[in-house]
XYZ file of C-alpha atoms in Angstrom:
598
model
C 1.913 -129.497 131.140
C -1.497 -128.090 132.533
C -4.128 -129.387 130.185
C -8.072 -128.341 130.278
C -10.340 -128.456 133.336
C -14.500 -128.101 133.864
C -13.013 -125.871 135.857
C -11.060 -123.748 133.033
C -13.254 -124.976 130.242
C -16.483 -123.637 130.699
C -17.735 -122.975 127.029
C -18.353 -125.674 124.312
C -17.780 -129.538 123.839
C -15.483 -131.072 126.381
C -14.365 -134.231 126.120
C -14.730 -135.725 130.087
C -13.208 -139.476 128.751
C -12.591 -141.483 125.653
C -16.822 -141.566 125.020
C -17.950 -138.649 126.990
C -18.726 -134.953 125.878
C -20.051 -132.207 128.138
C -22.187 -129.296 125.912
C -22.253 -126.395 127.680
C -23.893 -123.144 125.881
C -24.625 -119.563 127.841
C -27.726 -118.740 125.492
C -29.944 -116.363 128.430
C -32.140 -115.048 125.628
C -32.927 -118.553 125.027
C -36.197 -120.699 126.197
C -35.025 -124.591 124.840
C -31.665 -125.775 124.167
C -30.928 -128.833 122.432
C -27.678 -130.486 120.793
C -28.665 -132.145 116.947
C -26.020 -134.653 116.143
C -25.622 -135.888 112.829
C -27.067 -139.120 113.498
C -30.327 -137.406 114.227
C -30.325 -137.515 117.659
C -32.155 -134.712 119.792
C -30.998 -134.004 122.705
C -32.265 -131.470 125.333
C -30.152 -129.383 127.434
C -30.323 -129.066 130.788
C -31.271 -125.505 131.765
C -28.827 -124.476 134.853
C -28.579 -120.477 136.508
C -27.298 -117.877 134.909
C -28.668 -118.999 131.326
C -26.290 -121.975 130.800
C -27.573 -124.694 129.563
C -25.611 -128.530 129.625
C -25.563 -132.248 129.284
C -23.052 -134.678 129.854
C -24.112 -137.721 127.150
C -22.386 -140.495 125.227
C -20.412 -139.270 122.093
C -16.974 -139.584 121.230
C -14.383 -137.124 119.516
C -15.294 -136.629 115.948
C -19.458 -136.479 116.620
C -20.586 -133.651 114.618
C -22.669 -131.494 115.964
C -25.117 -128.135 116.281
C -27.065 -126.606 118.612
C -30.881 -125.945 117.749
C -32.261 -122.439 119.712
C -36.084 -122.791 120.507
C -36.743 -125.149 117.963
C -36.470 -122.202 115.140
C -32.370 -121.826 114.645
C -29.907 -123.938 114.340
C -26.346 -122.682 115.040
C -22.703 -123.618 114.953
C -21.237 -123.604 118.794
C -20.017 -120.443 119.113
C -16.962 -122.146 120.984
C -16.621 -124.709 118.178
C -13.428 -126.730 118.478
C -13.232 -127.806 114.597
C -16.141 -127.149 111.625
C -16.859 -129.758 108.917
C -16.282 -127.065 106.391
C -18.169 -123.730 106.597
C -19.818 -121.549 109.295
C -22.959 -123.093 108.017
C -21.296 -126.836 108.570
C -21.347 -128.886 111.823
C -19.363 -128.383 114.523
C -16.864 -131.413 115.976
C -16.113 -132.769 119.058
C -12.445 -132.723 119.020
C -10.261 -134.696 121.221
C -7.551 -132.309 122.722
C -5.345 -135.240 123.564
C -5.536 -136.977 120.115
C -1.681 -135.508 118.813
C 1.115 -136.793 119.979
C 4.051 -134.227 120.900
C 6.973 -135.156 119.478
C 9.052 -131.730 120.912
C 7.178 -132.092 124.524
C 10.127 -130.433 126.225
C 10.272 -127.338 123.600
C 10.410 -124.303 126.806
C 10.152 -121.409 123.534
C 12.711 -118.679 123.358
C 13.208 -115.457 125.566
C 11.889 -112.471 124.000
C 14.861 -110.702 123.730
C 16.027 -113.996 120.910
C 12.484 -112.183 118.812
C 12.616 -111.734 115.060
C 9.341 -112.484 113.838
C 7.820 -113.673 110.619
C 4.433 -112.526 110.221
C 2.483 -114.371 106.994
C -0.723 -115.076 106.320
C -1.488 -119.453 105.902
C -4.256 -119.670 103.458
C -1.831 -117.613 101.186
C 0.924 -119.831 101.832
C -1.546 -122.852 100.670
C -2.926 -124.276 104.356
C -0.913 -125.527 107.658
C 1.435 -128.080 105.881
C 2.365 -126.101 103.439
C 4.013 -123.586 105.771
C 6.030 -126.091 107.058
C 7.670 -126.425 103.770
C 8.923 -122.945 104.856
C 10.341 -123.510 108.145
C 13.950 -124.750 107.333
C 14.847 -121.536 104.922
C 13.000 -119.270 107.297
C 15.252 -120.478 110.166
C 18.554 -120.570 107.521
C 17.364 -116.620 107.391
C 17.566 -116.083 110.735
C 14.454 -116.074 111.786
C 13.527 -117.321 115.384
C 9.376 -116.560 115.398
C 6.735 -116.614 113.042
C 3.155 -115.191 113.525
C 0.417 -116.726 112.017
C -2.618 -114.249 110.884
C -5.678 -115.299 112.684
C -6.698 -118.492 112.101
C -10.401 -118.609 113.580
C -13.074 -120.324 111.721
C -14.812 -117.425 108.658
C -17.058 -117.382 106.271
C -15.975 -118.740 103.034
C -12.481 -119.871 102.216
C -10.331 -116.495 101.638
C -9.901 -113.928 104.487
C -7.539 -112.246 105.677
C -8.954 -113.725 109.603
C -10.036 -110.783 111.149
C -13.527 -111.726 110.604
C -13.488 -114.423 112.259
C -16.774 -115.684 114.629
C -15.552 -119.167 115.589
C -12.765 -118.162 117.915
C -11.615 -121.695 119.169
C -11.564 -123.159 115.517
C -8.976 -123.242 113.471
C -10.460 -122.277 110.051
C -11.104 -125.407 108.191
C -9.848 -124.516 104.766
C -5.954 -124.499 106.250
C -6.144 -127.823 107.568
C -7.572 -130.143 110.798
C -6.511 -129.241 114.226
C -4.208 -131.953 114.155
C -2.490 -130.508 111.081
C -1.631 -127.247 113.224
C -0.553 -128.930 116.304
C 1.655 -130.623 113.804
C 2.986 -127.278 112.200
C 3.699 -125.982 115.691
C 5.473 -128.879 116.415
C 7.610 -129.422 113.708
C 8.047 -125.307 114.411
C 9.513 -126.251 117.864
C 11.717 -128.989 116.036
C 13.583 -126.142 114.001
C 14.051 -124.202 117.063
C 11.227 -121.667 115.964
C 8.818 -120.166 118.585
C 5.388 -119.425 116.941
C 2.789 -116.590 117.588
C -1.101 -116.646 116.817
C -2.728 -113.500 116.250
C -6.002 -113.536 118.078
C -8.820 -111.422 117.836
C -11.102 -110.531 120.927
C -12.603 -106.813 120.301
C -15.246 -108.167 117.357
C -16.888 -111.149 115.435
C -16.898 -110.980 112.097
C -20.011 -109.961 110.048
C -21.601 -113.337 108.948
C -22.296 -116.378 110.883
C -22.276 -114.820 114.431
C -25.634 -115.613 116.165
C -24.886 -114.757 119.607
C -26.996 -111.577 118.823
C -29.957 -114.367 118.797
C -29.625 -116.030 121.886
C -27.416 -114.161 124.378
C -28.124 -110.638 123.588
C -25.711 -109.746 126.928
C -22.548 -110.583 124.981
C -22.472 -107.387 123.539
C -23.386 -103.869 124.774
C -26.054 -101.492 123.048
C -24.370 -98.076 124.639
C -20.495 -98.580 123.583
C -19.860 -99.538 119.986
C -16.816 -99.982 117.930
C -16.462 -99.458 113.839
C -17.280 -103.361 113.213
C -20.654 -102.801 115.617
C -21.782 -103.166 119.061
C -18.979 -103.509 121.809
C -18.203 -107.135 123.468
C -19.562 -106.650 127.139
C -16.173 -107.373 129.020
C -17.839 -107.066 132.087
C -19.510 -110.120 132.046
C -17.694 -112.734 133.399
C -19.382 -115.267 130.974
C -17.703 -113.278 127.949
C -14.277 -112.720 130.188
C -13.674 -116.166 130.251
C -15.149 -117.071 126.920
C -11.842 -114.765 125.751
C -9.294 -115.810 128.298
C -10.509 -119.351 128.328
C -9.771 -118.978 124.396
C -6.273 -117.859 124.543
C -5.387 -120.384 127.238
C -6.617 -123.036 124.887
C -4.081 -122.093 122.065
C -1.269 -121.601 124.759
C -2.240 -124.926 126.594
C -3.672 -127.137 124.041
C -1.843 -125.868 120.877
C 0.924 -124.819 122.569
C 1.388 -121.540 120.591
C 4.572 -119.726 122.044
C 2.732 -116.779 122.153
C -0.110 -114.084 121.408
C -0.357 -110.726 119.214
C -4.212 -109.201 120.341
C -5.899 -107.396 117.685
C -6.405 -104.097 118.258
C -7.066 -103.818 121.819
C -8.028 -100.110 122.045
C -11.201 -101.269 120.833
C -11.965 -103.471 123.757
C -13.782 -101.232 126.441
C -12.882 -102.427 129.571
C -10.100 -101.183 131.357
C -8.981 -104.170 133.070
C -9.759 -106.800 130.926
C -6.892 -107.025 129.734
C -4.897 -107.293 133.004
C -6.700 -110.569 134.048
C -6.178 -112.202 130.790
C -2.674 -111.595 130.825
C -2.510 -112.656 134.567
C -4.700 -115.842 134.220
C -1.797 -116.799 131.051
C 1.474 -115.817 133.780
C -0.474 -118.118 136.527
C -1.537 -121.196 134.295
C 1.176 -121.594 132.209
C 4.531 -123.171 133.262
C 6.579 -120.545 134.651
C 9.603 -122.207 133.144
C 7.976 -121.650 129.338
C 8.937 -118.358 127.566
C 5.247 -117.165 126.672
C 5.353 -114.066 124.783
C 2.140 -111.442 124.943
C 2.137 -108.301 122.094
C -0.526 -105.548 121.360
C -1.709 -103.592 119.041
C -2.588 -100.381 120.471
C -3.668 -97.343 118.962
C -3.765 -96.079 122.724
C -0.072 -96.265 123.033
C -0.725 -97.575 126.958
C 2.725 -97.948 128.132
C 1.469 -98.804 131.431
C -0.252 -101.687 129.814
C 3.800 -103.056 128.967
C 4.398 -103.143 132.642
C 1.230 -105.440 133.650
C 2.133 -108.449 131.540
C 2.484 -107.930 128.579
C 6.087 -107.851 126.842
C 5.670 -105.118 123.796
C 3.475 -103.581 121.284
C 3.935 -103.100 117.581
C 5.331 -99.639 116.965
C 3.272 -98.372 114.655
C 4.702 -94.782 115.656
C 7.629 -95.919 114.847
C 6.575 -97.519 111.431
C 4.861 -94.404 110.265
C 7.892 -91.832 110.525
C 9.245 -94.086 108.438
C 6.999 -94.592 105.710
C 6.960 -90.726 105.507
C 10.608 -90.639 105.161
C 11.083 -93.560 102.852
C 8.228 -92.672 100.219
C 6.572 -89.386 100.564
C 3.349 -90.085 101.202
C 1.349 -88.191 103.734
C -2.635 -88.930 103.203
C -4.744 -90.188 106.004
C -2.645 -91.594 109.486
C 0.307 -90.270 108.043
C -0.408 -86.827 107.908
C 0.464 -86.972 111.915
C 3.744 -87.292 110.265
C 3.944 -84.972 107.906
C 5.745 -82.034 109.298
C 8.720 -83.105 111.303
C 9.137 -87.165 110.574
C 13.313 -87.202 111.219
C 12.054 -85.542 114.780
C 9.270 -88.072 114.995
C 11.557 -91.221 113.794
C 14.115 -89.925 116.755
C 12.012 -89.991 119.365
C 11.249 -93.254 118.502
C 14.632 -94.632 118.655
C 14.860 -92.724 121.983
C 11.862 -92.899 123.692
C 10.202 -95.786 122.289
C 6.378 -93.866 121.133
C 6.271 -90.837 118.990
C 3.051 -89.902 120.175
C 3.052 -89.757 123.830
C 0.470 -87.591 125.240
C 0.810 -85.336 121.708
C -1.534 -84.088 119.630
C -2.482 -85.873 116.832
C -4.723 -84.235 113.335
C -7.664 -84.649 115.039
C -6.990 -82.287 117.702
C -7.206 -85.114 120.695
C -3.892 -86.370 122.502
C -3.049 -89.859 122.530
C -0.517 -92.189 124.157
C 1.625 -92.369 127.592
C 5.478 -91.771 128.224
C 7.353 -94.700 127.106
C 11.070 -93.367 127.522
C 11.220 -95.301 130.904
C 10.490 -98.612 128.970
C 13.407 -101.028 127.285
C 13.694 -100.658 123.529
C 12.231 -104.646 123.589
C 9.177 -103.702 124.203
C 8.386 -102.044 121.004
C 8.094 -104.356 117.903
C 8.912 -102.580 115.037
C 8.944 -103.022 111.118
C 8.739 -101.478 108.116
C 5.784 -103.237 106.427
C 2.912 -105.251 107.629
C -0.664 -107.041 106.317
C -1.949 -103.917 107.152
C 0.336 -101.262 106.111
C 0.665 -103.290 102.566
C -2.959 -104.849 102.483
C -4.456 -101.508 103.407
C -3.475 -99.675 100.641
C -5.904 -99.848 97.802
C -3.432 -101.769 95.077
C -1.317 -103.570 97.890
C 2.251 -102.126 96.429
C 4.902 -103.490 99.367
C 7.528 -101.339 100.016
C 10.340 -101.921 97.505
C 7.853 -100.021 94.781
C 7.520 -97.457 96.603
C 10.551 -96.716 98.477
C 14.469 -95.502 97.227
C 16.192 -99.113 96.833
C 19.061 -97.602 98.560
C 16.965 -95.783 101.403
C 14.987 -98.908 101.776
C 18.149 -101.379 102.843
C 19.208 -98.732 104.834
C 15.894 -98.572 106.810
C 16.493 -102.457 106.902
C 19.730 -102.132 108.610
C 17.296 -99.855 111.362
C 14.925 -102.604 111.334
C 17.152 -105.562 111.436
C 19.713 -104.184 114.213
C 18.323 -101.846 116.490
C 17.487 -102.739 120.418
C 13.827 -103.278 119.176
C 12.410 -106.093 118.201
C 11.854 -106.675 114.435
C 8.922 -107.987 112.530
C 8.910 -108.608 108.663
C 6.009 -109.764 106.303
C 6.112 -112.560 104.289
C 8.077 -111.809 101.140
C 9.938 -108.677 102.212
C 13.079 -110.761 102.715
C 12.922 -111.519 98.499
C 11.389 -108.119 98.018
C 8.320 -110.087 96.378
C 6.745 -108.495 93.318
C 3.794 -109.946 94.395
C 1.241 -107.314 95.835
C -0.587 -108.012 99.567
C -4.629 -107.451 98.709
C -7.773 -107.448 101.020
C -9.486 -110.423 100.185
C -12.629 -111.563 101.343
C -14.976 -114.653 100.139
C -18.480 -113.277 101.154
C -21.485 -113.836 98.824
C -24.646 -111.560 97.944
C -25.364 -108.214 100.202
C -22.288 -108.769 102.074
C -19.864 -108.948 99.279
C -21.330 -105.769 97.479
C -21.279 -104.073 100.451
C -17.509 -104.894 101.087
C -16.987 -104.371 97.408
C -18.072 -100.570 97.731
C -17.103 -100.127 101.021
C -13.593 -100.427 100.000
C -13.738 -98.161 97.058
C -15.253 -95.295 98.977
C -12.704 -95.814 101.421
C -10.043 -94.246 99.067
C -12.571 -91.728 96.898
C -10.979 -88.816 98.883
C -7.579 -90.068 97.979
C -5.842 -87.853 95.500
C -4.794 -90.538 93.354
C -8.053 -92.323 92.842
C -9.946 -88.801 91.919
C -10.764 -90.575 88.435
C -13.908 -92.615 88.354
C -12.077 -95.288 86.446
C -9.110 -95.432 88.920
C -11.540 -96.003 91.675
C -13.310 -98.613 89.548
C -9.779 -100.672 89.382
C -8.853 -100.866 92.664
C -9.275 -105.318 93.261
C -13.166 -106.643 94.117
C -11.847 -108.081 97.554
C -14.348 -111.280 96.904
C -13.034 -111.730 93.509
C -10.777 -115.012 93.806
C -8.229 -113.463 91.388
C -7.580 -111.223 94.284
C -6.309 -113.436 96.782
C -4.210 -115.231 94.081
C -2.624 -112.352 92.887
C -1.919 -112.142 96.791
C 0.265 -115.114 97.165
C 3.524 -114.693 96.964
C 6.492 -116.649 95.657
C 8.556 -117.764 98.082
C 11.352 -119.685 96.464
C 12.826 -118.818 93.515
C 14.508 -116.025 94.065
C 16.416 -117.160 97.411
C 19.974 -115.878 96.235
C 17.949 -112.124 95.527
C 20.127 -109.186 96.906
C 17.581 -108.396 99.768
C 17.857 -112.328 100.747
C 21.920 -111.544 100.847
C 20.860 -108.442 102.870
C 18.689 -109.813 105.499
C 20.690 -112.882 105.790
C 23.716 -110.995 106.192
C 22.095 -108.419 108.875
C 20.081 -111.662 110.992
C 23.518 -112.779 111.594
C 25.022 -109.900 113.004
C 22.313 -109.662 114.828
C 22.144 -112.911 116.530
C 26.218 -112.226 117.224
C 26.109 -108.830 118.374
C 23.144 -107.568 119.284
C 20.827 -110.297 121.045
C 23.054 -111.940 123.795
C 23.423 -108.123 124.956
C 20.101 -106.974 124.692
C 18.878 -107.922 128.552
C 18.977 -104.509 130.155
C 19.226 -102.687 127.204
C 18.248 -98.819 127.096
C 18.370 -95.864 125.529
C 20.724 -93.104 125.902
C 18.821 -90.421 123.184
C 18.702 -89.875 119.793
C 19.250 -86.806 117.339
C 18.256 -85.355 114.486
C 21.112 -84.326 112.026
C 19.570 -82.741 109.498
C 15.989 -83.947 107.398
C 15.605 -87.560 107.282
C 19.219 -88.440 109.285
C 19.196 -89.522 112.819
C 21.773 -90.562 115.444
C 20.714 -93.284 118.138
C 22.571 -94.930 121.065
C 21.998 -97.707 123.528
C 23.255 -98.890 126.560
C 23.346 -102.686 126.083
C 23.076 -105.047 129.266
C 26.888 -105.439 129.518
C 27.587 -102.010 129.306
C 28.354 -101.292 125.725
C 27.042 -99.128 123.649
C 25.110 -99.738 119.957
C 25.397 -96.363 117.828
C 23.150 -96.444 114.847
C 23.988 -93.780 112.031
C 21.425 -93.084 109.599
C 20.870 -90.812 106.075
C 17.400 -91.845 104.540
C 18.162 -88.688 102.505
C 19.411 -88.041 98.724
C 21.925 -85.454 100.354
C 25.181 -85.946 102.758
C 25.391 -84.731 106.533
C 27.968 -83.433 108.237
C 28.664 -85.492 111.459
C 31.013 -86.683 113.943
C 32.513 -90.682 113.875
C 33.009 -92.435 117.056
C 35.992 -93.009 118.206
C 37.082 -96.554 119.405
C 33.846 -98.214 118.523
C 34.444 -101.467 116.124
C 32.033 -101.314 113.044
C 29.154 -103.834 112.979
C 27.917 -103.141 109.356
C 27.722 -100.508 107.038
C 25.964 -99.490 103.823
C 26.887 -98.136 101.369
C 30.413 -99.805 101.298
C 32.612 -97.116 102.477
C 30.641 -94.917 103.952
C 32.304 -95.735 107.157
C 35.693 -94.010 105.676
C 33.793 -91.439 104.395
C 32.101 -90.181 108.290
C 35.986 -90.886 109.318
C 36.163 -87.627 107.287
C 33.139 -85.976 108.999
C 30.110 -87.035 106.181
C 27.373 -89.352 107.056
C 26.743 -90.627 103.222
C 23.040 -90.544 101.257
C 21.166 -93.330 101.783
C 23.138 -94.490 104.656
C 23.392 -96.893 107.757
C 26.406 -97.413 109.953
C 26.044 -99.254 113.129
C 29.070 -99.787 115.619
C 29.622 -101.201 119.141
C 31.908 -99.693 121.540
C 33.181 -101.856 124.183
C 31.938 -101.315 128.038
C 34.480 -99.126 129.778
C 36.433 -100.895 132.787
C 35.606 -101.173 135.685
C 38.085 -99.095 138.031
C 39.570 -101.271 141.149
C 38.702 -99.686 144.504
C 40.616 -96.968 146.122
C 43.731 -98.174 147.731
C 44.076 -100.994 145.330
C 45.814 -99.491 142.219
C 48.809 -100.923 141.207
């Protein structure tokens, strides 16, 4: 397996041999470089073009480290490989050949095997800890789980995205050694494993690249976390791509969801990342590359990267299941059931549409496979960003919800679930932070005055009760229980739909496509597919308190249904309340050639 070059490498500490390190730091703003090691020894950087500055010296893996800027800042390296603690800690020289593989041959899954786990580590109580998870996550029928970013923060609660180290993993979970180890043992259960990564900001505290290589960012394009990254630099291009090859190389993550990519300016950016990953990985691994897009760039899903998560798809839903219609999901509002089928059908609701704002947004996806669209019914951010964190199951018809689950868990798309919506966890998901003085007030009040408009926090005190996201009660209320309710209904439910699904529905889903959807009547749809042998997956659904009339399909064999017997009851021409039904019908025959009939 490739490992890490000079060549590939250029950022940070690399280890050349067993008592060799190479600093390299791109600080143009900067007159005098040198590396402090905790031993107190000084030692000056060469200066080289372009504002790099490097020495190749004497230290072994495990030297701690930082770099002092003109002889007035010291700083972290902003391509740290491990912190001794905090932001404000020393860096580490970290040895990538240290672990020892014991799955070397794991090749990961194709994407078309995809049903991914998203959860959140610090909440599940660091690294090992989630491998106390792995065996009843795979007894589930899960086949992926995707870790919320993991790169170095300040503090020791965050959700990850605001992150400034991004080749660390964040100290509080564990050592690099303890996720290599978590992959591995992953790989062992047969489970491929996703890192979400985050290259369109740094976080707000501890990022000094402001200081010393003002050319990172741009002054003339910023996003809503601050000045843009400067993608066209080819410094900050490969600090990025050089980043994700680490985790794919090095870590040997299966896989990578990037963090809101609309946000990062360039146009082709993106392209060359995901072509450096296709050329420097083994082309006999399964590596799998998601987005999240507000952008809805199909053509971005034909130039290497396999899918994006459907938020489209998850917000017709929400509007169906619950009600609700305040902020994003008043662009789904009026027509929903039309919204949800076009989904099913096309793959994006909004595709080139209007949205509330009066601007259009998003290309035609209809031409695309249904597996490149990653689609759930909760997330970190569609529970997390709601001001009291309620998941789903409190909000939601119990009935419509397993319905929607049957959508989720069996349709040609590929499903992602959040940690605890397999037990329906009472536990709520919060925004928690662990910033200190300005910076926590400021979060503090920025998140209540995010909901003041909001209806339902109109009352002063209401407002004043939504969670402090510093508070520490906040993130434990956040972490949910995992075990003790494995025989729970839902459990029974996903269990029972995983199955079918790994049966029916993913050794037929290469080639898949869609054949159209339609709406029946207010919240019920019809869907079909074309699977890659040439049958056909029909999925009948009533998130509605009211029965539709509709037509059954005749020799198809029934794959699941809820409520029992609503299958007899469409026989009769009614699609029940609160209803799923998916069947299969068998590819037709193929006819012999003329002239050789019996």
């Amino acid at each position: 397996m490739p490992l890490r070059t000079l060549e590939t490498w250029p950022h940070g500490a690399i280890m050349l041999d067993a008592e060799h390190t190479r600093f390299a730091l791109w600080a143009p703003d900067a007159f005098y470089v040198s590396v402090e090691l905790e031993d107190g020894q000084s030692l000056p950087l060469l200066p080289q073009a372009d504002g790099w500055f490097v020495i190749n010296t004497r230290c072994p893996a495990g030297t701690r480290y930082r770099y002092n800027i003109d002889g007035e800042l010291e700083v972290p390296d902003p391509a740290s490989r491990a912190q001794a603690g905090d932001i404000d800690r020393h860096s580490v020289v970290v040895d990538p050949l240290a672990y020892q593989w014991q799955h070397s041959a794991w090749l990961g899954r194709p994407w078309n095997e995809a049903v991914i786990y998203e959860l959140h580590v610090g909440a599940l109580g660091g690294f090992s800890e989630v491998e106390q998870h792995l065996g009843r996550l795979v007894e589930l029928g899960i086949s992926s789980i995707e870790l919320m970013p993991l790169a170095q923060f300040p503090g020791d609660r965050n959700w990850g995205y605001d992150g400034v180290l991004p080749y660390a993993p964040q100290a509080s979970y564990g050592t690099p050694e303890q996720l290599k180890h978590l992959i591995d043992t992953a790989h062992g259960h047969g489970l491929a494993v996703i890192l979400d990564v985050v290259y369109n900001h740094f976080g707000p505290d501890g990022n000094y690249l402001h200081r010393y290589a003002k050319a990172f960012f741009r002054e003339d394009k910023h996003t809503p976390w601050g000045a843009a990254i400067d993608f066209r630099r080819r410094e900050v291009r490969d600090f990025f791509i050089d980043n994700a090859l680490m985790w794919l190389l090095e870590y040997r993550f299966d896989g990578l969801r990037l963090d809101a990519v609309h946000a990062i300016e360039d146009p082709d950016f993106l392209q060359e990342l995901a072509q450096k990953v296709r050329q420097q990985t083994d082309p006999a691994r399964h590596v799998w590359l998601t987005v999240e897009n507000e952008h809805n760039q199909a053509s971005l899903l034909e130039e290497g990267f396999d899918a994006q998560w459907n938020d489209d798809g998850h917000n017709a839903l929400h509007v169906l299941l619950t009600g609700e219609t305040d902020a994003y999901y008043a662009d789904y509002a009026r027509n929903p059931t039309e919204q949800l089928a076009r989904c099913l059908s096309q793959g994006f609701v909004f595709q080139g549409h209007v949205t509330r704002h009066g601007t259009t947004r998003g290309e035609p996806s209809g031409h695309l496979p249904p597996s490149a669209f990653v689609l759930f019914l909760q997330n970190h951010d569609q529970i997390g960003n709601r001001a009291l964190g309620e998941r789903l199951h409190q909000l939601a018809n119990p009935n419509a919800l397993k319905a929607a689950t049957a959508l989720l868990l069996l349709s040609p798309m590929i499903p992602l679930m959040f940690m605890g919506d397999e037990f329906a966890a009472k536990q709520p998901f919060l925004f928690f932070t662990s910033h200190h003085g300005e910076l926590a007030e400021l979060v503090r009040e920025g998140r209540r005055n995010e909901f003041a408009a909001f209806s339902a926090f109109a009352d002063p005190h209401k407002l004043g009760q939504i969670p402090d996201p510093n508070a520490r009660q906040t993130f434990e209320a956040s972490r949910p229980e995992l075990t003790s309710s494995r025989q729970s209904a839902m459990h029974d439910l996903y269990r029972q739909l995983l199955q079918i699904r790994h049966q029916q529905i993913i050794p037929r889903l290469p080639g898949a496509q869609a054949l159209g959807a339609e709406v029946l009547a207010a919240g019920a749809v019809t869907a079909r597919w074309r699977l890659g042998d040439g049958s056909q997956l029909r999925i009948d659904l009533n998130l509605s308190d009211t029965p539709v009339v509709h037509t059954p399909q005749a020799d198809a064999s029934l794959l699941f249904e809820y409520p029992p017997q609503s299958a007899s009851l469409l026989d009769q021409g009614t699609l029940a309340p609160y209803c799923a039904l998916i069947s299969l019908t068998a590819a037709a025959p193929l006819l012999p050639p003329d002239g050789e009939r019996p």
